[in-house]
mmCIF file of C-alpha atoms in Angstrom:
data_model
loop_
_atom_site.group_PDB
_atom_site.id
_atom_site.type_symbol
_atom_site.label_atom_id
_atom_site.label_comp_id
_atom_site.label_asym_id
_atom_site.label_seq_id
_atom_site.Cartn_x
_atom_site.Cartn_y
_atom_site.Cartn_z
ATOM 1 C CA UNK A 1 40.329 169.977 -15.164
ATOM 2 C CA UNK A 2 43.556 171.480 -13.808
ATOM 3 C CA UNK A 3 42.885 174.871 -15.362
ATOM 4 C CA UNK A 4 39.651 175.227 -13.385
ATOM 5 C CA UNK A 5 41.409 174.228 -10.166
ATOM 6 C CA UNK A 6 44.179 176.777 -10.797
ATOM 7 C CA UNK A 7 41.556 179.457 -11.474
ATOM 8 C CA UNK A 8 39.866 178.641 -8.149
ATOM 9 C CA UNK A 9 43.216 179.321 -6.489
ATOM 10 C CA UNK A 10 43.323 182.758 -8.092
ATOM 11 C CA UNK A 11 45.610 182.048 -11.013
ATOM 12 C CA UNK A 12 45.110 183.489 -14.445
ATOM 13 C CA UNK A 13 47.229 182.659 -17.511
ATOM 14 C CA UNK A 14 49.806 185.398 -16.875
ATOM 15 C CA UNK A 15 50.209 184.608 -13.182
ATOM 16 C CA UNK A 16 50.566 180.895 -13.945
ATOM 17 C CA UNK A 17 53.235 181.489 -16.598
ATOM 18 C CA UNK A 18 55.231 184.230 -14.839
ATOM 19 C CA UNK A 19 56.379 183.152 -11.382
ATOM 20 C CA UNK A 20 56.114 185.893 -8.792
ATOM 21 C CA UNK A 21 55.689 186.388 -5.110
ATOM 22 C CA UNK A 22 54.040 189.605 -4.073
ATOM 23 C CA UNK A 23 51.566 190.766 -1.482
ATOM 24 C CA UNK A 24 48.574 190.216 -3.775
ATOM 25 C CA UNK A 25 49.654 186.818 -5.071
ATOM 26 C CA UNK A 26 48.502 183.490 -3.691
ATOM 27 C CA UNK A 27 52.177 182.547 -3.874
ATOM 28 C CA UNK A 28 52.835 185.026 -1.048
ATOM 29 C CA UNK A 29 50.993 182.626 1.268
ATOM 30 C CA UNK A 30 52.629 179.712 3.029
ATOM 31 C CA UNK A 31 50.876 176.350 2.854
ATOM 32 C CA UNK A 32 49.412 176.935 6.306
ATOM 33 C CA UNK A 33 48.032 180.305 5.240
ATOM 34 C CA UNK A 34 46.364 178.891 2.118
ATOM 35 C CA UNK A 35 43.511 177.663 4.298
ATOM 36 C CA UNK A 36 40.828 175.920 2.232
ATOM 37 C CA UNK A 37 42.869 176.432 -0.939
ATOM 38 C CA UNK A 38 45.240 173.659 0.199
ATOM 39 C CA UNK A 39 42.727 171.174 -1.223
ATOM 40 C CA UNK A 40 42.938 172.885 -4.608
ATOM 41 C CA UNK A 41 46.741 172.997 -4.401
ATOM 42 C CA UNK A 42 46.829 169.244 -3.716
ATOM 43 C CA UNK A 43 44.644 168.629 -6.772
ATOM 44 C CA UNK A 44 47.310 170.199 -8.988
ATOM 45 C CA UNK A 45 50.120 168.245 -7.364
ATOM 46 C CA UNK A 46 51.396 170.353 -4.483
ATOM 47 C CA UNK A 47 52.191 169.296 -0.939
ATOM 48 C CA UNK A 48 53.214 171.478 1.984
ATOM 49 C CA UNK A 49 56.901 170.961 1.161
ATOM 50 C CA UNK A 50 56.627 171.625 -2.565
ATOM 51 C CA UNK A 51 54.348 174.656 -2.149
ATOM 52 C CA UNK A 52 56.415 176.351 0.532
ATOM 53 C CA UNK A 53 59.669 175.720 -1.336
ATOM 54 C CA UNK A 54 58.796 176.112 -5.023
ATOM 55 C CA UNK A 55 55.931 178.602 -4.916
ATOM 56 C CA UNK A 56 56.282 180.592 -1.694
ATOM 57 C CA UNK A 57 60.086 180.259 -1.397
ATOM 58 C CA UNK A 58 59.511 180.248 2.374
ATOM 59 C CA UNK A 59 58.696 183.970 2.246
ATOM 60 C CA UNK A 60 55.533 183.251 4.241
ATOM 61 C CA UNK A 61 57.709 182.091 7.140
ATOM 62 C CA UNK A 62 59.051 184.186 9.990
ATOM 63 C CA UNK A 63 62.758 183.743 10.666
ATOM 64 C CA UNK A 64 61.881 181.849 13.869
ATOM 65 C CA UNK A 65 59.968 179.318 11.765
ATOM 66 C CA UNK A 66 62.964 178.844 9.485
ATOM 67 C CA UNK A 67 65.024 178.123 12.601
ATOM 68 C CA UNK A 68 62.360 175.785 13.989
ATOM 69 C CA UNK A 69 62.294 173.735 10.773
ATOM 70 C CA UNK A 70 66.102 173.828 10.430
ATOM 71 C CA UNK A 71 65.888 175.787 7.173
ATOM 72 C CA UNK A 72 67.720 178.903 8.331
ATOM 73 C CA UNK A 73 71.150 177.491 7.470
ATOM 74 C CA UNK A 74 70.263 177.451 3.775
ATOM 75 C CA UNK A 75 69.219 181.079 3.832
ATOM 76 C CA UNK A 76 72.254 182.104 5.885
ATOM 77 C CA UNK A 77 74.416 180.479 3.184
ATOM 78 C CA UNK A 78 73.012 182.905 0.603
ATOM 79 C CA UNK A 79 73.222 186.011 2.763
ATOM 80 C CA UNK A 80 69.963 186.147 4.710
ATOM 81 C CA UNK A 81 69.754 186.533 8.468
ATOM 82 C CA UNK A 82 67.137 187.385 11.063
ATOM 83 C CA UNK A 83 67.643 191.124 10.530
ATOM 84 C CA UNK A 84 67.211 191.199 6.752
ATOM 85 C CA UNK A 85 64.608 188.428 6.352
ATOM 86 C CA UNK A 86 61.170 189.526 5.152
#
């Protein structure tokens, strides 16, 4: 049951229905930082790419990682840079 899997990841009904990224949210974690919860995330249809983009919005990445994965150009286009990145 997908609801049980989502609950194991730390979601409740409000968190599931209201997207947010904050320090206490599982969505603040990159795929790599999810640890054993990656298995649960896969059960509800996520992959590393979809989690980091759609849920974490790459906020779990350092700027150097954005550069390494050639993602920095997209963030530069909308006003981010190494100095103002999280």
